[in-house]
mmCIF file of C-alpha atoms and ligand atoms in Angstrom:
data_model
loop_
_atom_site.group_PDB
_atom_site.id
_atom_site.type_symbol
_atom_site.label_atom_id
_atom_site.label_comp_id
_atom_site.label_asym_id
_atom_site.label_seq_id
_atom_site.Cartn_x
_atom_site.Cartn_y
_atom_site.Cartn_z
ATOM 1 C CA UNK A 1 4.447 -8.957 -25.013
ATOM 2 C CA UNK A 2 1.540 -10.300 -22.961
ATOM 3 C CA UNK A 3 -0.135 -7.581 -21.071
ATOM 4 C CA UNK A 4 -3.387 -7.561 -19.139
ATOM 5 C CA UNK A 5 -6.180 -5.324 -19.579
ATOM 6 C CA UNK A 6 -8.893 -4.322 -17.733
ATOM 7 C CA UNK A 7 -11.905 -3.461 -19.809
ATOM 8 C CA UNK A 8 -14.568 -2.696 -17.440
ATOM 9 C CA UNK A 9 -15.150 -3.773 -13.790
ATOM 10 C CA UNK A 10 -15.085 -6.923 -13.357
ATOM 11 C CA UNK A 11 -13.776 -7.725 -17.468
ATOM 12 C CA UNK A 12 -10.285 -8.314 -18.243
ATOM 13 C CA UNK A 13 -8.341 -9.638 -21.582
ATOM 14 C CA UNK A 14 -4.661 -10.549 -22.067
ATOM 15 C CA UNK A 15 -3.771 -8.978 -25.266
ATOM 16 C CA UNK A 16 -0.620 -9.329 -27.150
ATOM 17 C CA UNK A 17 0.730 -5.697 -27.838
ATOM 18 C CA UNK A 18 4.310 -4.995 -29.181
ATOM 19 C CA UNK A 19 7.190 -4.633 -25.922
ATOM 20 C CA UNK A 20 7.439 -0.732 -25.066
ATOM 21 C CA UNK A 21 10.441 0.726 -26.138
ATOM 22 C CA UNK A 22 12.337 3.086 -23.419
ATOM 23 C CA UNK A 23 13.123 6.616 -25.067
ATOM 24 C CA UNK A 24 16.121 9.115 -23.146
ATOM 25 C CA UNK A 25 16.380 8.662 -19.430
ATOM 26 C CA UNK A 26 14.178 5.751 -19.729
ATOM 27 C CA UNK A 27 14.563 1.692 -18.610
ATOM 28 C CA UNK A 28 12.664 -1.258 -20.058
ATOM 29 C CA UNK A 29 11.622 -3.701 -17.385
ATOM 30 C CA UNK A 30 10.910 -7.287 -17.604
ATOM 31 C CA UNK A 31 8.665 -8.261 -14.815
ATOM 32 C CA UNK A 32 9.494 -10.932 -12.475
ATOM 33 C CA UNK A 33 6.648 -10.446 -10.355
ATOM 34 C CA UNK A 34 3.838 -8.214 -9.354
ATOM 35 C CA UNK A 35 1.217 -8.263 -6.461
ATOM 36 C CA UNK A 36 -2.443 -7.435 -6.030
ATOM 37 C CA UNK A 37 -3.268 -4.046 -4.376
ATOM 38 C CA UNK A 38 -6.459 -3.345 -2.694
ATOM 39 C CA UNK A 39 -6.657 -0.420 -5.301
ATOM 40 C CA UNK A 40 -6.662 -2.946 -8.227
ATOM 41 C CA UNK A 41 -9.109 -5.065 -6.253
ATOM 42 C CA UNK A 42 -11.751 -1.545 -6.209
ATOM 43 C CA UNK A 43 -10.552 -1.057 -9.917
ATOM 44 C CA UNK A 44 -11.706 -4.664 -10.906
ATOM 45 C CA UNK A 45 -14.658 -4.625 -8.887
ATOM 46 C CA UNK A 46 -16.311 -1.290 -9.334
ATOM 47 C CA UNK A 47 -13.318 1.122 -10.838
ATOM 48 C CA UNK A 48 -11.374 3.144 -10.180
ATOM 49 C CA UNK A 49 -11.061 7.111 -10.734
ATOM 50 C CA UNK A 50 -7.253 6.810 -11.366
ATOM 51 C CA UNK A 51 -7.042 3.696 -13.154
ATOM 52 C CA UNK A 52 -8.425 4.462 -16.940
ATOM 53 C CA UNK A 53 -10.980 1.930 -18.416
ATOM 54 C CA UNK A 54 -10.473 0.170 -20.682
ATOM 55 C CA UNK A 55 -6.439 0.513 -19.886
ATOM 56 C CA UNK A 56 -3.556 -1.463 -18.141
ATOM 57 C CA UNK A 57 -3.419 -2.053 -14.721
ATOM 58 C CA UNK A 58 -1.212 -3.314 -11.931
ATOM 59 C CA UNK A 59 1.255 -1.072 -9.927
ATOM 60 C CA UNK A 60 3.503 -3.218 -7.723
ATOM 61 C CA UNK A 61 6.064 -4.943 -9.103
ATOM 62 C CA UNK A 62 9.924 -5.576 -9.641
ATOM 63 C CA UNK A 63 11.793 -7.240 -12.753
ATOM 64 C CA UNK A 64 15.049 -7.141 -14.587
ATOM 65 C CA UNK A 65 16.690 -4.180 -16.600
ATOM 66 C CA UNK A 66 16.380 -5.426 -20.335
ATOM 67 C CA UNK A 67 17.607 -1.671 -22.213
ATOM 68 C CA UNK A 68 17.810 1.038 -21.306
ATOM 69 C CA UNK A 69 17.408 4.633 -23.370
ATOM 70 C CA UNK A 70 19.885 6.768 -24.038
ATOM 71 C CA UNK A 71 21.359 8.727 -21.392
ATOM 72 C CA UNK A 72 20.484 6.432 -18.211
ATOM 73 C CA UNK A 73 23.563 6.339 -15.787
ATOM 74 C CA UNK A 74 23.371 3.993 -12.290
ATOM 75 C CA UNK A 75 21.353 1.056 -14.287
ATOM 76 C CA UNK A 76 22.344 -1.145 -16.773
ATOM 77 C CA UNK A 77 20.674 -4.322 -18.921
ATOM 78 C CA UNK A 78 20.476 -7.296 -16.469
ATOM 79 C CA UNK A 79 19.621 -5.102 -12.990
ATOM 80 C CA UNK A 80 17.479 -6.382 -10.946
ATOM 81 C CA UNK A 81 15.314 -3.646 -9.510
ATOM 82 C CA UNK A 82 12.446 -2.986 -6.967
ATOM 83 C CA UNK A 83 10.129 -0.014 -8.353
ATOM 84 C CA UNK A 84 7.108 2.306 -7.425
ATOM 85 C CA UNK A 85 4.903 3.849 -10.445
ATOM 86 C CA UNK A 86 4.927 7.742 -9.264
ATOM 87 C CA UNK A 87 7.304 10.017 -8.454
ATOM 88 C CA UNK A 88 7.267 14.161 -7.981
ATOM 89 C CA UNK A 89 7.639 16.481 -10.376
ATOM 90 C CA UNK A 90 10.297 18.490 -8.184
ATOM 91 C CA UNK A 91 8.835 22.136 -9.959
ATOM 92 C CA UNK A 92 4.949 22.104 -8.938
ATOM 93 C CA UNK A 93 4.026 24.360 -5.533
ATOM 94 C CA UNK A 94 3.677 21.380 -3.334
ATOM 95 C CA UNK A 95 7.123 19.762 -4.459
ATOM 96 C CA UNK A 96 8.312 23.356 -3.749
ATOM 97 C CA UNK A 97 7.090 23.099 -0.140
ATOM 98 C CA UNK A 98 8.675 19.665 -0.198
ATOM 99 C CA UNK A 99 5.057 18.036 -0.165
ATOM 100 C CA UNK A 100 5.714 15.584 -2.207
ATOM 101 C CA UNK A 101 3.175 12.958 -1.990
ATOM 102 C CA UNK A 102 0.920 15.551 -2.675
ATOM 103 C CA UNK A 103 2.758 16.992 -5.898
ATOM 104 C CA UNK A 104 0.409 18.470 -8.386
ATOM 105 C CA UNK A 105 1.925 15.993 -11.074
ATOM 106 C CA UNK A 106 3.003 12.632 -9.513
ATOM 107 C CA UNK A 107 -0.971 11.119 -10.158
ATOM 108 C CA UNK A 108 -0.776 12.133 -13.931
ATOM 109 C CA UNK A 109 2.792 11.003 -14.312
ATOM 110 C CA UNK A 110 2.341 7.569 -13.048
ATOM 111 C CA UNK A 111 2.690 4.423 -15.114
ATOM 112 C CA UNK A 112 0.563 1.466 -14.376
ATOM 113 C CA UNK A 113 0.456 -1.769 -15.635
ATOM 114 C CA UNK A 114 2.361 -4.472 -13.492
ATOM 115 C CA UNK A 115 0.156 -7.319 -15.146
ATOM 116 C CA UNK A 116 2.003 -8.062 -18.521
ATOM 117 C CA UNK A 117 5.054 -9.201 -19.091
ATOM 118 C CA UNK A 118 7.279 -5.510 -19.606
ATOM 119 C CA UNK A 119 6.887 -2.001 -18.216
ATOM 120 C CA UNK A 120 8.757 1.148 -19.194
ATOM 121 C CA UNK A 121 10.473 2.670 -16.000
ATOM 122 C CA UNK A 122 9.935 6.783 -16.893
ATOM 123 C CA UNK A 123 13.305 8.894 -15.597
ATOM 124 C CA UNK A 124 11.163 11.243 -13.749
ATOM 125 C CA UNK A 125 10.317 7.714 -11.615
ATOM 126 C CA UNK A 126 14.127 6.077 -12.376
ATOM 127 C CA UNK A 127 15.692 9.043 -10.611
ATOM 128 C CA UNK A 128 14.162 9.101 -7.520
ATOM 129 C CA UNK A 129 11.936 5.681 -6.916
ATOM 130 C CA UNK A 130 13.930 2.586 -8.187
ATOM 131 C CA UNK A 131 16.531 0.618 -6.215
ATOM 132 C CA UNK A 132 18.631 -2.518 -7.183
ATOM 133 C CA UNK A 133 16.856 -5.734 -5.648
ATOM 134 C CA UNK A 134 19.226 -7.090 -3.348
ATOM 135 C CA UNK A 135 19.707 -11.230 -3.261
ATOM 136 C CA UNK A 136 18.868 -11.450 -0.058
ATOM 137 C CA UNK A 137 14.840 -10.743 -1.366
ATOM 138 C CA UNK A 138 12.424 -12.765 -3.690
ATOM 139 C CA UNK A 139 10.830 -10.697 -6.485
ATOM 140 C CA UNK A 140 7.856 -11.185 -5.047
ATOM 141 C CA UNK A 141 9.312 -10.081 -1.405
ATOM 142 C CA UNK A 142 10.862 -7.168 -3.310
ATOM 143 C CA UNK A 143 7.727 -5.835 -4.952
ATOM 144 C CA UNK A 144 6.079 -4.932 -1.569
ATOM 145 C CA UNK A 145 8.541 -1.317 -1.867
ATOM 146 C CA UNK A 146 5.468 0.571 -2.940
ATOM 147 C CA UNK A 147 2.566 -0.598 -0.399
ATOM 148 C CA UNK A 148 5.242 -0.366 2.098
ATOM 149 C CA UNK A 149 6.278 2.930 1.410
ATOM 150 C CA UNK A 150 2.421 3.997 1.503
ATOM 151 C CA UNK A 151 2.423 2.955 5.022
ATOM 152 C CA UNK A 152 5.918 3.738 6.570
ATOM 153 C CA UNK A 153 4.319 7.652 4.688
ATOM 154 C CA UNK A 154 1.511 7.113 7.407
ATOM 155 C CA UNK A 155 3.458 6.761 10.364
ATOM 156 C CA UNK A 156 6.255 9.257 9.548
ATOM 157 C CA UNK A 157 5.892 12.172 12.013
ATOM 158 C CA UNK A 158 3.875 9.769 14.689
ATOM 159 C CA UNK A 159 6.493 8.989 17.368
ATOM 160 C CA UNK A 160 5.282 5.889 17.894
ATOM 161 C CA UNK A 161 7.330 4.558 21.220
ATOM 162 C CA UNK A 162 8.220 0.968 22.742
ATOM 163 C CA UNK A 163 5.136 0.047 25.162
ATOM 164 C CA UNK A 164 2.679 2.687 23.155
ATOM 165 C CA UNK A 165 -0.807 0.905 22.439
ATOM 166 C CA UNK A 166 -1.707 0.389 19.022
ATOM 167 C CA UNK A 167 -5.173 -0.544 17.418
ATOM 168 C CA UNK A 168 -5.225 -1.190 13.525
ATOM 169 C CA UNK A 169 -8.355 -2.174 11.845
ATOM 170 C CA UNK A 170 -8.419 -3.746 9.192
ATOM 171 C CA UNK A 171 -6.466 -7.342 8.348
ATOM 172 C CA UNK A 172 -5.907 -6.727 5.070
ATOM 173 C CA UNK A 173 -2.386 -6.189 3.231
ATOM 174 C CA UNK A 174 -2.329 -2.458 3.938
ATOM 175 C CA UNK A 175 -3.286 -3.368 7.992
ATOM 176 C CA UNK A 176 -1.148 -6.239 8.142
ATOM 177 C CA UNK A 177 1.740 -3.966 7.170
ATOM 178 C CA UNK A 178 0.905 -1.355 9.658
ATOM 179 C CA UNK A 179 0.981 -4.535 12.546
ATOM 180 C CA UNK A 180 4.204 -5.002 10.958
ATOM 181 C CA UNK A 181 5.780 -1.653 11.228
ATOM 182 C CA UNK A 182 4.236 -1.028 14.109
ATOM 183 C CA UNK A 183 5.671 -3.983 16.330
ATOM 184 C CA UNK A 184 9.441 -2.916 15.144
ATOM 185 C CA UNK A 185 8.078 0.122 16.830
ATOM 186 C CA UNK A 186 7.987 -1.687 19.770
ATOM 187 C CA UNK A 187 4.124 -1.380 19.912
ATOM 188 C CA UNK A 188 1.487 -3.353 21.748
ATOM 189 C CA UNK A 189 -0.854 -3.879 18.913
ATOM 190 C CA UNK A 190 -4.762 -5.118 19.061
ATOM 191 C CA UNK A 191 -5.885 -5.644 15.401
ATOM 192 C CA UNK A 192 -8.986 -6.442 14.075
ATOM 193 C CA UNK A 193 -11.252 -7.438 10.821
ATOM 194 C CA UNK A 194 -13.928 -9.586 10.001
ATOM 195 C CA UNK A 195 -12.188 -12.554 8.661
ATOM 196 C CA UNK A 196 -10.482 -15.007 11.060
ATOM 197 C CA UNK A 197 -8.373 -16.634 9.157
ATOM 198 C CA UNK A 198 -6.618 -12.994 8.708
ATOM 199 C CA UNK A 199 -6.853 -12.523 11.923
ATOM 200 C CA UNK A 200 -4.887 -15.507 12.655
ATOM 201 C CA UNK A 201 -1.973 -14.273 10.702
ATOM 202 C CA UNK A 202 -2.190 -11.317 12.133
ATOM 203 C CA UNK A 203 -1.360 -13.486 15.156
ATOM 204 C CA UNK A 204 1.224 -15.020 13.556
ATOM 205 C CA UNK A 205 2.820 -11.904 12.552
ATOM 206 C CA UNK A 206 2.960 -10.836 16.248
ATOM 207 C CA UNK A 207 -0.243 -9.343 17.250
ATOM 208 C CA UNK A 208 -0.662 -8.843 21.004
ATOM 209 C CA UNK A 209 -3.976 -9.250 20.450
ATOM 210 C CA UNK A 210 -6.646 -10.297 17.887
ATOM 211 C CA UNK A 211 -10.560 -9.468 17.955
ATOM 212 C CA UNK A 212 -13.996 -9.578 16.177
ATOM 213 C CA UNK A 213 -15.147 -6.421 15.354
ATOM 214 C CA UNK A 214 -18.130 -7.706 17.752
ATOM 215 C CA UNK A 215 -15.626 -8.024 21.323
ATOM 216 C CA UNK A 216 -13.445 -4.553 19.946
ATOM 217 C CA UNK A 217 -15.534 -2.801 22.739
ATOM 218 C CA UNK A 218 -14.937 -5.184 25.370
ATOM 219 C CA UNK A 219 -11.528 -6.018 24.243
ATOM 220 C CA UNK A 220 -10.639 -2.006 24.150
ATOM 221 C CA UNK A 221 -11.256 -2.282 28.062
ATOM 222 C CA UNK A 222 -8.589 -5.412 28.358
ATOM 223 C CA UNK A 223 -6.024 -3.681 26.344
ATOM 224 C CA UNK A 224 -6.063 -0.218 27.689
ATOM 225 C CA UNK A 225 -7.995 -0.032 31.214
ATOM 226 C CA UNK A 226 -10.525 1.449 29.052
ATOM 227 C CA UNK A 227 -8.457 4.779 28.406
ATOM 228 C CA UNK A 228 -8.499 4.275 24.927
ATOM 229 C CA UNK A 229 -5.273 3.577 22.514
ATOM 230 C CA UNK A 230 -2.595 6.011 21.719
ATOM 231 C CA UNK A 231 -3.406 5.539 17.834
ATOM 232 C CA UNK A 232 -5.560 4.389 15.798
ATOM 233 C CA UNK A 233 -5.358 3.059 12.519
ATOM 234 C CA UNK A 234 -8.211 3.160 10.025
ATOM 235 C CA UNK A 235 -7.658 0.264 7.143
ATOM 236 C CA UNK A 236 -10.773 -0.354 5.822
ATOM 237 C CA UNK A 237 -11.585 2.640 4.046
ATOM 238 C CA UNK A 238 -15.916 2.213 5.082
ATOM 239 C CA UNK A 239 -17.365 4.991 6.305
ATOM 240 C CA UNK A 240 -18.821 3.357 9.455
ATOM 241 C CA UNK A 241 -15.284 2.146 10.177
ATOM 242 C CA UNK A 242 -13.836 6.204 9.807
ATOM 243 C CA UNK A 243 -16.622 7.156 12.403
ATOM 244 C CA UNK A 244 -16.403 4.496 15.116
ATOM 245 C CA UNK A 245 -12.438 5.231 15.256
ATOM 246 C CA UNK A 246 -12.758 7.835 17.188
ATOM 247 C CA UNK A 247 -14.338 6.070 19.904
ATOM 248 C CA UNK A 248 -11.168 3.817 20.076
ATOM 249 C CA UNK A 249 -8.595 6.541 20.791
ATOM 250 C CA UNK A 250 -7.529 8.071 24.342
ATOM 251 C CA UNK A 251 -8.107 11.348 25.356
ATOM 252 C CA UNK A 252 -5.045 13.490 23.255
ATOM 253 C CA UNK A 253 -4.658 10.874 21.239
ATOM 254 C CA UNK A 254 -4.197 10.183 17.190
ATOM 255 C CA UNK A 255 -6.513 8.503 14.561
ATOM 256 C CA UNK A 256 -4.794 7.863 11.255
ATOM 257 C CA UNK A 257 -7.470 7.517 8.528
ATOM 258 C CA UNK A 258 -5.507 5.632 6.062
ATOM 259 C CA UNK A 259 -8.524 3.361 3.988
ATOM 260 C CA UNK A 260 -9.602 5.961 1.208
ATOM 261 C CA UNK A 261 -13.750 5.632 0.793
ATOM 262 C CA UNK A 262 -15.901 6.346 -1.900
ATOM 263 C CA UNK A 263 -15.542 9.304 -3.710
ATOM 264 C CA UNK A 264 -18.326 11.930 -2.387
ATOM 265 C CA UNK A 265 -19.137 10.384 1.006
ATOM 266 C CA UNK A 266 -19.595 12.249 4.122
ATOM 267 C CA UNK A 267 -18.480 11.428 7.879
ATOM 268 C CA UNK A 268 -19.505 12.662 11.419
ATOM 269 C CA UNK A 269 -17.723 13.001 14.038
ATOM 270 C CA UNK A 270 -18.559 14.800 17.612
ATOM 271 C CA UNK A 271 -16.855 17.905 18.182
ATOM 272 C CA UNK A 272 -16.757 17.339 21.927
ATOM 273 C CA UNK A 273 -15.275 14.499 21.626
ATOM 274 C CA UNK A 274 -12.574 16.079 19.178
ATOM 275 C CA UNK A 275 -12.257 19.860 20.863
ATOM 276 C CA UNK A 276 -12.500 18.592 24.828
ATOM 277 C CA UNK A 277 -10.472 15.399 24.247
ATOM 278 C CA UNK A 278 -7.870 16.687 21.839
ATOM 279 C CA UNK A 279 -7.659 14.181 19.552
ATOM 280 C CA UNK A 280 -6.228 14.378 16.321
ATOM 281 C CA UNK A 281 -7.569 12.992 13.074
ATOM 282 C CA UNK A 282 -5.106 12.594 10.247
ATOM 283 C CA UNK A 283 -5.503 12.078 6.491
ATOM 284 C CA UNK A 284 -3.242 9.804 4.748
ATOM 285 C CA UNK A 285 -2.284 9.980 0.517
ATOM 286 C CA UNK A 286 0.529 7.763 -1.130
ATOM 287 C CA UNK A 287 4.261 8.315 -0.026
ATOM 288 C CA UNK A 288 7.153 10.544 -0.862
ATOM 289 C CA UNK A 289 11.208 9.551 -1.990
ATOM 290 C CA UNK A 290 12.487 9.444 1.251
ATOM 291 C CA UNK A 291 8.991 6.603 2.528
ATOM 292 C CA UNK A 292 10.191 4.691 -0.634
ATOM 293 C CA UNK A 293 13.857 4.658 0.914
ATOM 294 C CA UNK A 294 12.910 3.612 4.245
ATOM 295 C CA UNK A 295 10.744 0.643 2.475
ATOM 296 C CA UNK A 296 13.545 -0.487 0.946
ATOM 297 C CA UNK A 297 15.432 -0.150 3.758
ATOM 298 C CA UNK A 298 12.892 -1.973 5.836
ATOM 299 C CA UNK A 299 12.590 -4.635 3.237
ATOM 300 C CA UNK A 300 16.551 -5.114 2.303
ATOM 301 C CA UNK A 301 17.722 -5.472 5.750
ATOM 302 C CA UNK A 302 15.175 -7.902 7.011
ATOM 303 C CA UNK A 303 13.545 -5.919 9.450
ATOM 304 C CA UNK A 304 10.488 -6.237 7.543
ATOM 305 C CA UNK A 305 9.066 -9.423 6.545
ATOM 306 C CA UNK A 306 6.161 -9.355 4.431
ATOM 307 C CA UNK A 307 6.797 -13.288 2.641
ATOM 308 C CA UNK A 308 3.684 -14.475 5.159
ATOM 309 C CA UNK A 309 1.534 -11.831 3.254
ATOM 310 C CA UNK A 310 2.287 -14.104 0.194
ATOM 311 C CA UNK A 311 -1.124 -15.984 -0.218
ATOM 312 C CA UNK A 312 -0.584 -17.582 -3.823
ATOM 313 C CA UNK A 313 1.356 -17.288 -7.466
ATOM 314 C CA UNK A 314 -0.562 -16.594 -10.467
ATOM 315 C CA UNK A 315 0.021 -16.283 -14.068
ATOM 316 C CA UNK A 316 -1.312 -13.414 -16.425
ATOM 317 C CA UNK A 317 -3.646 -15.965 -18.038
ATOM 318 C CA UNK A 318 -5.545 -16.854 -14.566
ATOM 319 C CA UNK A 319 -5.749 -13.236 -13.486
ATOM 320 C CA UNK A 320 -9.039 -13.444 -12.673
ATOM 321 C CA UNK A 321 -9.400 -15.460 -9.774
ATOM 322 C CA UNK A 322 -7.228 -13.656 -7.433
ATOM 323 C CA UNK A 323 -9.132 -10.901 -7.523
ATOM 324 C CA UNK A 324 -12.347 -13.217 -7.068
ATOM 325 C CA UNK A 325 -10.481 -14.730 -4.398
ATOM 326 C CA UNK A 326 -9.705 -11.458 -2.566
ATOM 327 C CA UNK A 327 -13.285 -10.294 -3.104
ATOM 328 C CA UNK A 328 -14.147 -13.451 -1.133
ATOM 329 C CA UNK A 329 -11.904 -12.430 1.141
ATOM 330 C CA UNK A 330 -9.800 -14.906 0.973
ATOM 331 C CA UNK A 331 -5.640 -14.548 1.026
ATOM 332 C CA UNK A 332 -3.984 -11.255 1.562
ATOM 333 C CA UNK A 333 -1.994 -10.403 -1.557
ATOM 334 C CA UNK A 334 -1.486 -12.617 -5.088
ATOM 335 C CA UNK A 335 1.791 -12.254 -6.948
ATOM 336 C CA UNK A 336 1.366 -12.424 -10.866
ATOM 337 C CA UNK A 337 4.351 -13.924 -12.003
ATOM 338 C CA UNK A 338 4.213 -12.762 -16.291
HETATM 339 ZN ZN1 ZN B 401 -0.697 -0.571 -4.135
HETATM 340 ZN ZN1 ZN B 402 5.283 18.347 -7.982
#
């Protein structure tokens, strides 16, 4: 099979390696489609800490059953299936707690490599992650279960409510989904990023309203009287960006810090202005079983429709200029089609 590696930033070869073959409990995949991830965008640009050098990448995709190993029951050859690459262990002392996003295991246990033309579907993953695409969505369309999940993780617990105000920053694929989820809320959403042609979609996509980073100030006064929003999403993952969101938020209210930074960088935030005003700051890692349910709930019934977040089809061979698109800043996500 064709499969896509990724050497060293920025360096990538499509080598021809022999297909995987699934072992007990396990399900080889032909994929139909994958999609770019901001995580493979930091992995091609400057690496990654969990995505290996040189080593396969690519995480979000869906295909069709071709074997399966010995012992799988609910999947046969010729499903068509939506998949994430982790799962938890169920035994370590977070699953045990029933954190399971933060399971002790589910980083090492992943399987990457989206970009090629088959991927082995491990039963640790099969068991709990993988659901049969349903007609009604595209490959493409259906391959959105794990950045969805990520997201639908980050809201779970929030109570967000009809008329609540919203601010996401951030147009990317990751904030895009959040406007998403966040107008099925019933939300008023402001969103905002640097680039306006994202912002536009955002728009599109049913933003209430859409700002420069430049006007947020001004804009914050428009859209809430100046109290300050009810939550606030972080999806840049800059450092500057982590600090100013607390100057967004209302007085009791919630900032969601969902854009991972660099590894080993500091923030600083007032303590006034955290202890006096109440607000809560939230971290946000990855997604357990029951987020990747709801995605595919979201996704299979329509309620969710992330096809506008389609910028562009690419094959293995051209690999390379999505990701130089995207560092332009141009398009949201790229499907690979192997
Ligand atoms: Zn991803
Ligand atoms: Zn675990």
């Amino acid at each position: 099979m064709k499969a896509v590696y990724l050497t060293q930033p920025g360096t990538v070869e499509i080598k021809a390696v022999p297909a995987p073959k699934p072992a007990t409990g396990e399900v080889l995949v032909r994929i139909k489609a994958a999609l770019t991830c901001g995580t493979d965008l930091k992995a091609f640009l400057r690496g990654h800490p969990l995505i290996p050098m040189p080593g396969l990448f690519g995480h979000e995709f869906s295909g069709v059953i071709e074997e399966t190993g010995k012992g799988v029951r609910g999947f046969k050859p010729g499903d068509e299936v939506m998949s994430v690459h982790t799962a938890p262990c169920r035994v370590c002392r977070y699953c045990a707690n029933k954190l399971y996003n933060l399971c002790e295991n589910i980083m090492n246990t992943k399987i990457l490599g989206a970009f090629a033309e088959h991927i082995v579907i491990p039963r640790h993953i099969l068991k709990q992650n993988v659901y049969l695409k349903p007609p009604c969505l595209s490959f493409e369309e259906a391959a959105f279960l794990e950045p969805l999940a990520c997201v639908v993780h980050g809201m779970r617990g929030l109570d967000i409510k009809k008329g609540d105000s919203v601010l996401i920053i951030g147009t990317g694929p990751i904030g895009l989904l959040h406007l998403l989820l966040a107008k099925l809320k019933g939300a008023r959403v402001m969103i905002t990023g640097l680039e306006s042609a994202r912002l536009e979609i955002a728009r599109h996509l049913g933003a209430d309203l859409i700002t420069l980073p430049s006007l947020l100030v001004d804009n914050i006064e428009t859209a809430t009287g100046g109290m300050g929003f009810d939550y606030v999403f972080e999806c840049t993952g800059q450092v500057e960006v982590w600090e100013n969101s607390i100057n967004y938020v209302r007085r009791g209210g919630t900032v969601i810090l969902f854009g991972g930074c660099k590894q080993g960088t500091v923030v600083t935030y007032d303590t006034y202005r955290i202890h006096y005003d109440e607000i809560t700051l939230k971290g946000i890692f990855h997604f357990t079983p029951a987020d990747v349910k709801e995605s595919y709930k979201l996704l299979s019934s329509g309620a969710i429709k992330v096809k506008p977040l389609i910028s562009g089809r690419y094959s293995l061979e051209n690999i390379r200029e999505p990701f130089e698109r995207l560092s332009r800043g141009e398009g949201i996500k790229y499907a690979i089609i192997p």
